[in-house]
Short mmCIF file of C-alpha atoms (C1' of nucleotides) in Angstrom, two decimals:
data_model
loop_
_atom_site.label_atom_id
_atom_site.label_comp_id
_atom_site.label_asym_id
_atom_site.label_seq_id
_atom_site.Cartn_x
_atom_site.Cartn_y
_atom_site.Cartn_z
CA MET T 1 75.41 93.27 9.33
CA ALA T 2 78.85 92.11 7.90
CA LYS T 3 79.48 94.28 5.13
CA ARG T 4 83.32 95.29 5.18
CA VAL T 5 83.73 99.00 6.61
CA SER T 6 85.21 101.59 3.98
CA HIS T 7 88.08 104.04 4.89
CA TRP T 8 87.46 106.10 2.03
CA ASN T 9 86.18 109.16 3.78
CA ASP T 10 88.28 109.09 6.89
CA GLY T 11 90.25 111.91 5.59
CA CYS T 12 93.64 109.80 5.37
CA PRO T 13 95.37 108.86 2.38
CA VAL T 14 96.53 105.58 3.90
CA ALA T 15 93.13 104.78 4.60
CA ARG T 16 91.85 105.60 1.43
CA ALA T 17 94.80 103.77 -0.54
CA LEU T 18 93.95 100.59 1.65
CA ASP T 19 90.28 101.03 0.69
CA VAL T 20 91.24 100.50 -3.14
CA ILE T 21 94.16 97.77 -2.93
CA GLY T 22 94.12 96.77 0.80
CA ASP T 23 92.27 93.15 0.36
CA TRP T 24 93.94 90.08 0.34
CA TRP T 25 94.71 89.86 -3.34
CA SER T 26 95.16 93.18 -5.04
CA LEU T 27 98.90 93.71 -4.12
CA LEU T 28 99.83 90.22 -5.22
CA ILE T 29 98.20 90.92 -8.24
CA ILE T 30 99.90 94.12 -8.87
CA ARG T 31 102.90 92.38 -7.64
CA ASP T 32 102.69 89.82 -10.71
CA ALA T 33 101.67 92.70 -12.92
CA PHE T 34 105.06 94.50 -12.19
CA ASP T 35 106.76 91.25 -12.73
CA GLY T 36 105.32 90.73 -16.45
CA VAL T 37 102.24 88.50 -15.75
CA ARG T 38 99.73 89.88 -18.26
CA ARG T 39 97.00 86.99 -18.76
CA PHE T 40 94.28 85.80 -16.92
CA GLY T 41 95.77 82.11 -16.73
CA GLU T 42 99.20 83.35 -15.91
CA PHE T 43 97.71 85.06 -12.93
CA GLN T 44 95.95 82.22 -11.95
CA ASN T 45 98.81 79.80 -12.19
CA SER T 46 101.10 82.12 -10.52
CA LEU T 47 98.83 83.09 -7.39
CA GLY T 48 96.89 79.74 -7.07
CA ILE T 49 94.01 82.02 -6.69
CA ALA T 50 90.20 80.92 -7.56
CA LYS T 51 88.95 81.78 -10.61
CA GLY T 52 86.17 83.60 -9.42
CA MET T 53 88.09 85.56 -7.07
CA LEU T 54 90.56 86.29 -9.83
CA ALA T 55 87.96 87.60 -12.15
CA THR T 56 86.33 89.71 -9.89
CA ARG T 57 89.80 91.39 -8.50
CA LEU T 58 90.62 91.88 -12.25
CA ARG T 59 87.63 93.68 -13.08
CA ASP T 60 87.65 95.91 -9.73
CA LEU T 61 91.16 97.15 -10.22
CA THR T 62 90.27 97.86 -14.00
CA GLU T 63 87.40 99.97 -12.79
CA ARG T 64 89.47 101.68 -10.46
CA GLY T 65 92.12 102.72 -12.89
CA ILE T 66 94.89 100.71 -11.62
CA LEU T 67 94.77 97.91 -14.49
CA LYS T 68 93.58 98.37 -18.21
CA THR T 69 92.83 95.64 -20.72
CA ALA T 70 94.57 95.41 -23.74
CA PRO T 71 94.65 93.12 -26.99
CA ALA T 72 97.02 90.07 -26.49
CA SER T 73 100.48 90.67 -27.24
CA ASP T 74 100.89 87.31 -28.98
CA GLY T 75 98.45 88.13 -31.73
CA THR T 76 95.59 85.89 -30.47
CA ALA T 77 92.12 87.18 -29.62
CA TYR T 78 92.34 87.31 -26.09
CA ARG T 79 93.26 90.19 -23.61
CA GLU T 80 95.44 91.26 -21.09
CA TYR T 81 95.74 92.68 -18.15
CA VAL T 82 98.44 95.54 -17.88
CA LEU T 83 99.07 98.35 -15.15
CA THR T 84 97.98 101.95 -15.70
CA LYS T 85 100.27 104.82 -14.88
CA LYS T 86 98.32 105.08 -11.43
CA GLY T 87 98.66 101.07 -11.08
CA SER T 88 102.70 101.65 -11.62
CA GLY T 89 102.63 104.24 -9.00
CA LEU T 90 102.19 101.42 -6.62
CA PHE T 91 105.88 100.67 -7.33
CA LEU T 92 107.44 101.80 -3.83
CA VAL T 93 104.48 100.40 -2.29
CA ILE T 94 105.72 96.75 -3.43
CA VAL T 95 109.37 97.95 -2.81
CA ALA T 96 108.68 98.72 0.74
CA LEU T 97 106.82 95.73 1.43
CA ARG T 98 109.27 93.52 -0.20
CA GLN T 99 112.31 94.89 1.60
CA TRP T 100 110.58 94.92 5.17
CA GLY T 101 109.49 91.06 4.47
CA GLU T 102 113.11 90.36 3.72
CA GLU T 103 114.57 92.19 6.63
CA HIS T 104 112.02 90.80 9.11
CA LEU T 105 110.74 87.47 7.92
CA TYR T 106 113.19 85.69 6.67
CA THR T 107 116.25 83.65 8.11
CA ALA T 108 119.64 84.28 6.64
CA ASN T 109 119.58 81.35 4.53
CA GLU T 110 116.00 80.96 3.43
CA PRO T 111 115.75 81.14 -0.33
CA ARG T 112 113.48 83.92 -1.65
CA SER T 113 113.07 86.25 -4.88
CA SER T 114 115.45 89.41 -4.74
CA MET T 115 115.07 92.77 -6.74
CA ILE T 116 117.78 93.92 -8.73
CA ASP T 117 118.76 96.76 -10.91
CA ARG T 118 118.61 95.94 -14.36
CA GLU T 119 121.52 97.95 -15.35
CA THR T 120 124.26 97.02 -12.76
CA ARG T 121 122.40 93.55 -11.87
CA ALA T 122 123.23 94.60 -8.32
CA PRO T 123 120.33 94.32 -5.53
CA VAL T 124 118.43 97.14 -5.14
CA PRO T 125 119.68 98.97 -1.99
CA ARG T 126 117.22 99.94 0.78
CA LEU T 127 114.48 102.78 0.14
CA GLU T 128 114.96 106.09 2.35
CA LEU T 129 112.95 108.83 3.12
CA HIS T 130 114.55 112.23 3.04
CA GLY T 131 113.40 115.68 4.04
CA LYS T 132 113.80 118.60 1.67
CA ASN T 133 117.02 119.41 3.16
CA GLY T 134 118.38 116.03 2.29
CA ARG T 135 118.14 114.57 6.18
CA ARG T 136 117.18 110.99 6.32
CA LEU T 137 113.76 110.75 8.04
CA THR T 138 112.85 108.13 10.35
CA TRP T 139 109.21 107.83 11.81
CA ARG T 140 110.29 109.78 14.82
CA ASP T 141 111.10 112.49 12.63
CA THR T 142 107.69 113.09 11.05
CA GLU T 143 104.30 113.55 12.18
CA VAL T 144 100.74 113.47 10.75
CA LEU T 145 98.69 116.69 10.52
CA LYS T 146 95.14 115.51 10.93
CA VAL T 147 92.12 117.17 9.24
CA VAL T 148 88.74 117.39 10.74
CA ARG T 149 87.11 114.04 10.69
CA LYS T 150 83.39 114.46 8.93
CA MET Q 1 86.61 75.07 2.02
CA ALA Q 2 86.87 78.72 2.47
CA LYS Q 3 89.77 79.09 4.38
CA ARG Q 4 92.27 82.08 3.26
CA VAL Q 5 95.34 81.06 1.45
CA SER Q 6 98.36 81.48 2.89
CA HIS Q 7 101.48 83.02 0.64
CA TRP Q 8 104.12 82.30 3.43
CA ASN Q 9 105.88 79.86 1.27
CA ASP Q 10 105.71 81.12 -1.93
CA GLY Q 11 109.27 82.49 -1.71
CA CYS Q 12 108.38 86.15 -2.23
CA PRO Q 13 109.11 88.64 0.47
CA VAL Q 14 106.15 90.66 -0.74
CA ALA Q 15 103.96 87.79 -0.27
CA ARG Q 16 105.31 86.72 3.06
CA ALA Q 17 104.83 90.43 4.24
CA LEU Q 18 100.95 90.54 2.98
CA ASP Q 19 100.52 87.32 4.79
CA VAL Q 20 101.52 89.02 7.98
CA ILE Q 21 99.99 92.56 7.54
CA GLY Q 22 97.95 91.86 4.35
CA ASP Q 23 94.40 91.96 5.70
CA TRP Q 24 91.58 94.57 6.15
CA TRP Q 25 92.96 96.15 9.24
CA SER Q 26 96.30 95.66 9.91
CA LEU Q 27 97.87 98.45 8.41
CA LEU Q 28 95.60 100.73 9.34
CA ILE Q 29 96.02 99.82 13.18
CA ILE Q 30 99.79 100.06 12.52
CA ARG Q 31 99.14 103.40 10.99
CA ASP Q 32 97.38 104.73 14.14
CA ALA Q 33 100.15 103.06 16.21
CA PHE Q 34 102.60 105.26 14.20
CA ASP Q 35 100.35 108.22 15.11
CA GLY Q 36 100.64 107.93 18.89
CA VAL Q 37 97.52 105.41 19.35
CA ARG Q 38 98.23 103.19 22.05
CA ARG Q 39 95.17 102.07 23.92
CA PHE Q 40 92.31 99.42 23.08
CA GLY Q 41 89.88 102.32 23.19
CA GLU Q 42 91.67 104.80 21.66
CA PHE Q 43 92.15 102.19 18.52
CA GLN Q 44 88.54 101.60 18.41
CA ASN Q 45 87.46 104.95 18.30
CA SER Q 46 89.84 106.01 15.63
CA LEU Q 47 89.44 102.94 13.54
CA GLY Q 48 85.50 102.27 14.26
CA ILE Q 49 86.47 98.74 13.96
CA ALA Q 50 84.28 96.08 15.95
CA LYS Q 51 85.71 95.42 19.43
CA GLY Q 52 86.19 91.49 18.62
CA MET Q 53 87.93 92.15 15.21
CA LEU Q 54 90.25 94.66 17.19
CA ALA Q 55 90.85 92.04 20.02
CA THR Q 56 91.92 89.31 17.67
CA ARG Q 57 93.93 91.68 15.48
CA LEU Q 58 95.93 92.91 18.57
CA ARG Q 59 96.53 89.63 19.85
CA ASP Q 60 97.75 88.54 16.14
CA LEU Q 61 100.13 91.51 15.58
CA THR Q 62 101.39 91.07 19.14
CA GLU Q 63 102.00 87.36 18.46
CA ARG Q 64 103.70 88.09 15.29
CA GLY Q 65 105.94 90.47 16.75
CA ILE Q 66 104.91 93.88 15.09
CA LEU Q 67 103.28 95.20 18.43
CA LYS Q 68 104.01 94.60 21.87
CA THR Q 69 102.32 95.65 25.29
CA ALA Q 70 103.40 97.52 28.01
CA PRO Q 71 102.27 99.09 31.03
CA ALA Q 72 99.79 102.04 30.51
CA SER Q 73 101.86 105.28 30.52
CA ASP Q 74 99.33 107.02 32.55
CA GLY Q 75 99.89 105.05 35.58
CA THR Q 76 96.71 103.10 35.67
CA ALA Q 77 96.74 99.26 35.41
CA TYR Q 78 95.65 99.12 31.80
CA ARG Q 79 98.01 97.99 29.07
CA GLU Q 80 99.28 99.82 26.07
CA TYR Q 81 100.08 98.20 22.60
CA VAL Q 82 103.34 99.90 21.08
CA LEU Q 83 105.21 98.99 17.82
CA THR Q 84 108.10 96.75 18.25
CA LYS Q 85 111.41 97.63 16.14
CA LYS Q 86 109.97 95.13 13.63
CA GLY Q 87 106.57 96.98 13.50
CA SER Q 88 108.25 100.24 13.28
CA GLY Q 89 110.08 98.76 10.28
CA LEU Q 90 106.53 99.27 8.25
CA PHE Q 91 106.92 103.05 8.53
CA LEU Q 92 107.94 103.24 4.64
CA VAL Q 93 105.08 100.98 3.71
CA ILE Q 94 102.68 103.46 5.37
CA VAL Q 95 104.47 106.67 3.64
CA ALA Q 96 104.56 104.61 0.34
CA LEU Q 97 100.78 104.01 0.36
CA ARG Q 98 100.06 107.46 1.97
CA GLN Q 99 101.79 109.08 -1.10
CA TRP Q 100 100.25 107.10 -3.69
CA GLY Q 101 96.88 107.74 -2.10
CA GLU Q 102 97.66 111.56 -2.33
CA GLU Q 103 98.54 111.58 -5.71
CA HIS Q 104 95.94 109.27 -7.16
CA LEU Q 105 93.12 109.29 -4.74
CA TYR Q 106 92.55 112.93 -4.28
CA THR Q 107 91.22 115.80 -6.01
CA ALA Q 108 93.30 118.68 -5.43
CA ASN Q 109 91.03 120.72 -3.06
CA GLU Q 110 89.86 117.59 -1.05
CA PRO Q 111 91.04 118.00 2.70
CA ARG Q 112 93.29 115.36 4.18
CA SER Q 113 96.10 114.63 6.46
CA SER Q 114 99.66 115.17 5.56
CA MET Q 115 102.99 114.15 6.71
CA ILE Q 116 105.44 116.81 7.79
CA ASP Q 117 109.04 117.02 8.70
CA ARG Q 118 108.74 117.46 12.70
CA GLU Q 119 112.11 119.66 12.64
CA THR Q 120 111.09 121.88 9.14
CA ARG Q 121 107.36 121.56 9.52
CA ALA Q 122 107.72 121.07 5.70
CA PRO Q 123 105.74 118.30 3.87
CA VAL Q 124 107.84 115.09 3.53
CA PRO Q 125 109.19 114.92 -0.14
CA ARG Q 126 108.20 111.92 -2.35
CA LEU Q 127 109.82 108.63 -1.61
CA GLU Q 128 112.51 107.62 -4.33
CA LEU Q 129 114.47 104.46 -4.93
CA HIS Q 130 118.12 104.92 -5.93
CA GLY Q 131 120.42 102.53 -7.23
CA LYS Q 132 123.83 101.75 -5.86
CA ASN Q 133 125.50 104.12 -7.86
CA GLY Q 134 122.69 106.90 -6.96
CA ARG Q 135 120.53 106.67 -10.06
CA ARG Q 136 116.99 106.99 -9.53
CA LEU Q 137 115.27 103.76 -10.45
CA THR Q 138 111.68 103.25 -11.54
CA TRP Q 139 110.01 99.79 -12.08
CA ARG Q 140 111.15 99.64 -15.40
CA ASP Q 141 114.78 99.79 -13.87
CA THR Q 142 114.23 96.76 -11.88
CA GLU Q 143 113.90 92.89 -12.32
CA VAL Q 144 112.91 90.38 -9.66
CA LEU Q 145 115.09 87.11 -9.87
CA LYS Q 146 112.83 84.20 -8.91
CA VAL Q 147 113.46 81.38 -6.75
CA VAL Q 148 112.43 77.87 -7.50
CA ARG Q 149 109.15 77.57 -5.78
CA LYS Q 150 109.22 74.37 -3.63
"C1'" DC Y 1 80.94 101.62 48.04
"C1'" DA Y 2 78.15 102.62 43.80
"C1'" DA Y 3 78.30 103.91 39.10
"C1'" DT Y 4 80.82 104.07 35.43
"C1'" DC Y 5 84.66 103.13 32.29
"C1'" DT Y 6 88.04 100.21 30.15
"C1'" DG Y 7 89.18 96.10 27.86
"C1'" DG Y 8 87.74 92.29 26.56
"C1'" DT Y 9 84.53 87.73 25.12
"C1'" DC Y 10 80.30 85.42 23.23
"C1'" DT Y 11 76.60 84.95 19.81
"C1'" DT Y 12 74.41 85.77 15.57
"C1'" DA Y 13 73.43 87.29 10.68
"C1'" DA Y 14 75.56 88.88 6.58
"C1'" DA Y 15 79.33 88.88 3.32
"C1'" DA Y 16 83.42 87.11 1.37
"C1'" DT Y 17 86.49 83.13 -0.14
"C1'" DA Y 18 87.58 78.70 -1.96
"C1'" DG Y 19 87.02 75.59 -4.62
"C1'" DA Y 20 84.38 72.77 -7.75
"C1'" DA Y 21 81.39 72.07 -11.99
"C1'" DC Y 22 79.97 74.03 -15.87
"C1'" DT Y 23 80.12 76.92 -20.36
"C1'" DA Y 24 81.18 79.70 -24.65
"C1'" DG Y 25 84.10 81.24 -27.90
"C1'" DA Y 26 88.93 80.70 -29.80
"C1'" DA Y 27 92.88 78.06 -31.10
"C1'" DT Y 28 94.80 74.11 -32.40
"C1'" DT Y 29 94.85 69.18 -34.19
"C1'" DC Y 30 93.45 65.66 -37.16
"C1'" DG J 1 86.26 71.58 -41.51
"C1'" DA J 2 85.11 68.73 -37.55
"C1'" DA J 3 86.66 67.17 -33.41
"C1'" DT J 4 89.15 68.66 -29.50
"C1'" DT J 5 91.67 71.17 -26.35
"C1'" DC J 6 92.52 75.64 -24.44
"C1'" DT J 7 91.13 80.04 -22.46
"C1'" DA J 8 88.93 82.89 -19.64
"C1'" DG J 9 85.38 83.21 -17.39
"C1'" DT J 10 80.25 82.26 -14.70
"C1'" DT J 11 77.70 80.03 -11.16
"C1'" DC J 12 76.71 77.22 -7.15
"C1'" DT J 13 77.65 75.66 -2.59
"C1'" DA J 14 80.22 75.03 1.92
"C1'" DT J 15 83.02 77.47 4.88
"C1'" DT J 16 85.32 81.11 6.84
"C1'" DT J 17 85.65 86.01 8.15
"C1'" DT J 18 83.43 90.00 9.60
"C1'" DA J 19 80.46 93.39 11.73
"C1'" DA J 20 77.61 94.21 15.29
"C1'" DG J 21 75.63 94.06 19.51
"C1'" DA J 22 74.95 91.67 24.08
"C1'" DC J 23 77.20 90.48 27.92
"C1'" DC J 24 80.79 90.56 31.75
"C1'" DA J 25 84.96 91.53 35.16
"C1'" DG J 26 88.04 93.97 36.89
"C1'" DA J 27 89.89 98.94 37.69
"C1'" DT J 28 88.78 103.65 38.50
"C1'" DT J 29 86.18 107.30 39.64
"C1'" DG J 30 82.69 109.67 42.35
#
DNA sequence: CAATCTGGTCTTAAAATAGAACTAGAATTC
DNA sequence: GAATTCTAGTTCTATTTTAAGACCAGATTG
């Protein structure tokens, strides 16, 4: 009676995406992966997640093609979890969340991590959406065309 | 023993953002709000969410300043839930999720809703992140500077 | 003013989560 | 090379969250 509902077949890419990475932990694991975390224990330390949860999340994300396992880069017999191409496609989701969080959830002098351009060492500017003609688009400039819902 | 852990004080804006909108339903509610859904019953129909869940989610999102209530626009005595400025700041999160979903979770001919530029009626192009110097940035071009974790 | 619609609350059963205890194989130390 | 510790899990249980339906009060419609 209480199985979580799936949105996979809603015909909406947002819903389908959330069906895959919309739980409480997945995006945090993926964020860590972008930051270079690779080993089970590293994820656990970084996130403070229960081992059981982490194990099932890593398995699910791997099954879903977002992470893949690789032999440990330090020569030991352990394995590592790294982002696939599909997984690294979530970069802009993380960036958008980060920028929204910075802008709306922090007071001016509260300490927080920040994302910089590796080359210039400057903070990464705000993401922007542009139309084909180069015009900047806000949510009022867009519209979603629905598809028949099955 | 099983209360969901909070990431509010991790010093990471991504974590803090997910603490606020990272549950199973919030982003879907917010997506609907962008698409013009305003009334309790509309959200319920659109999402297939249990009334109890919807009631608490709407209350939480309102308390957190993402939605606000307004008198119904059709003249009745009911109320509506509309995005605040803070809430509409999540637009690019939704766009990023949508674009990732389209690109990685659909086969070529599977039907899905799509986002268009209201003015040109053309599909919205891919989001891109650019550095201060205009260069396009991928995740390999960026780095997150950590802050001491309290 | 009777019926129905809207927007909830309350209750219950199932599922997800957190946390701890346990385990097996790998690596390290003695 | 035996003992110890580390790593990466699995299993177990208590608690919380979720889903779904019954119930309800006030607003609206016929």
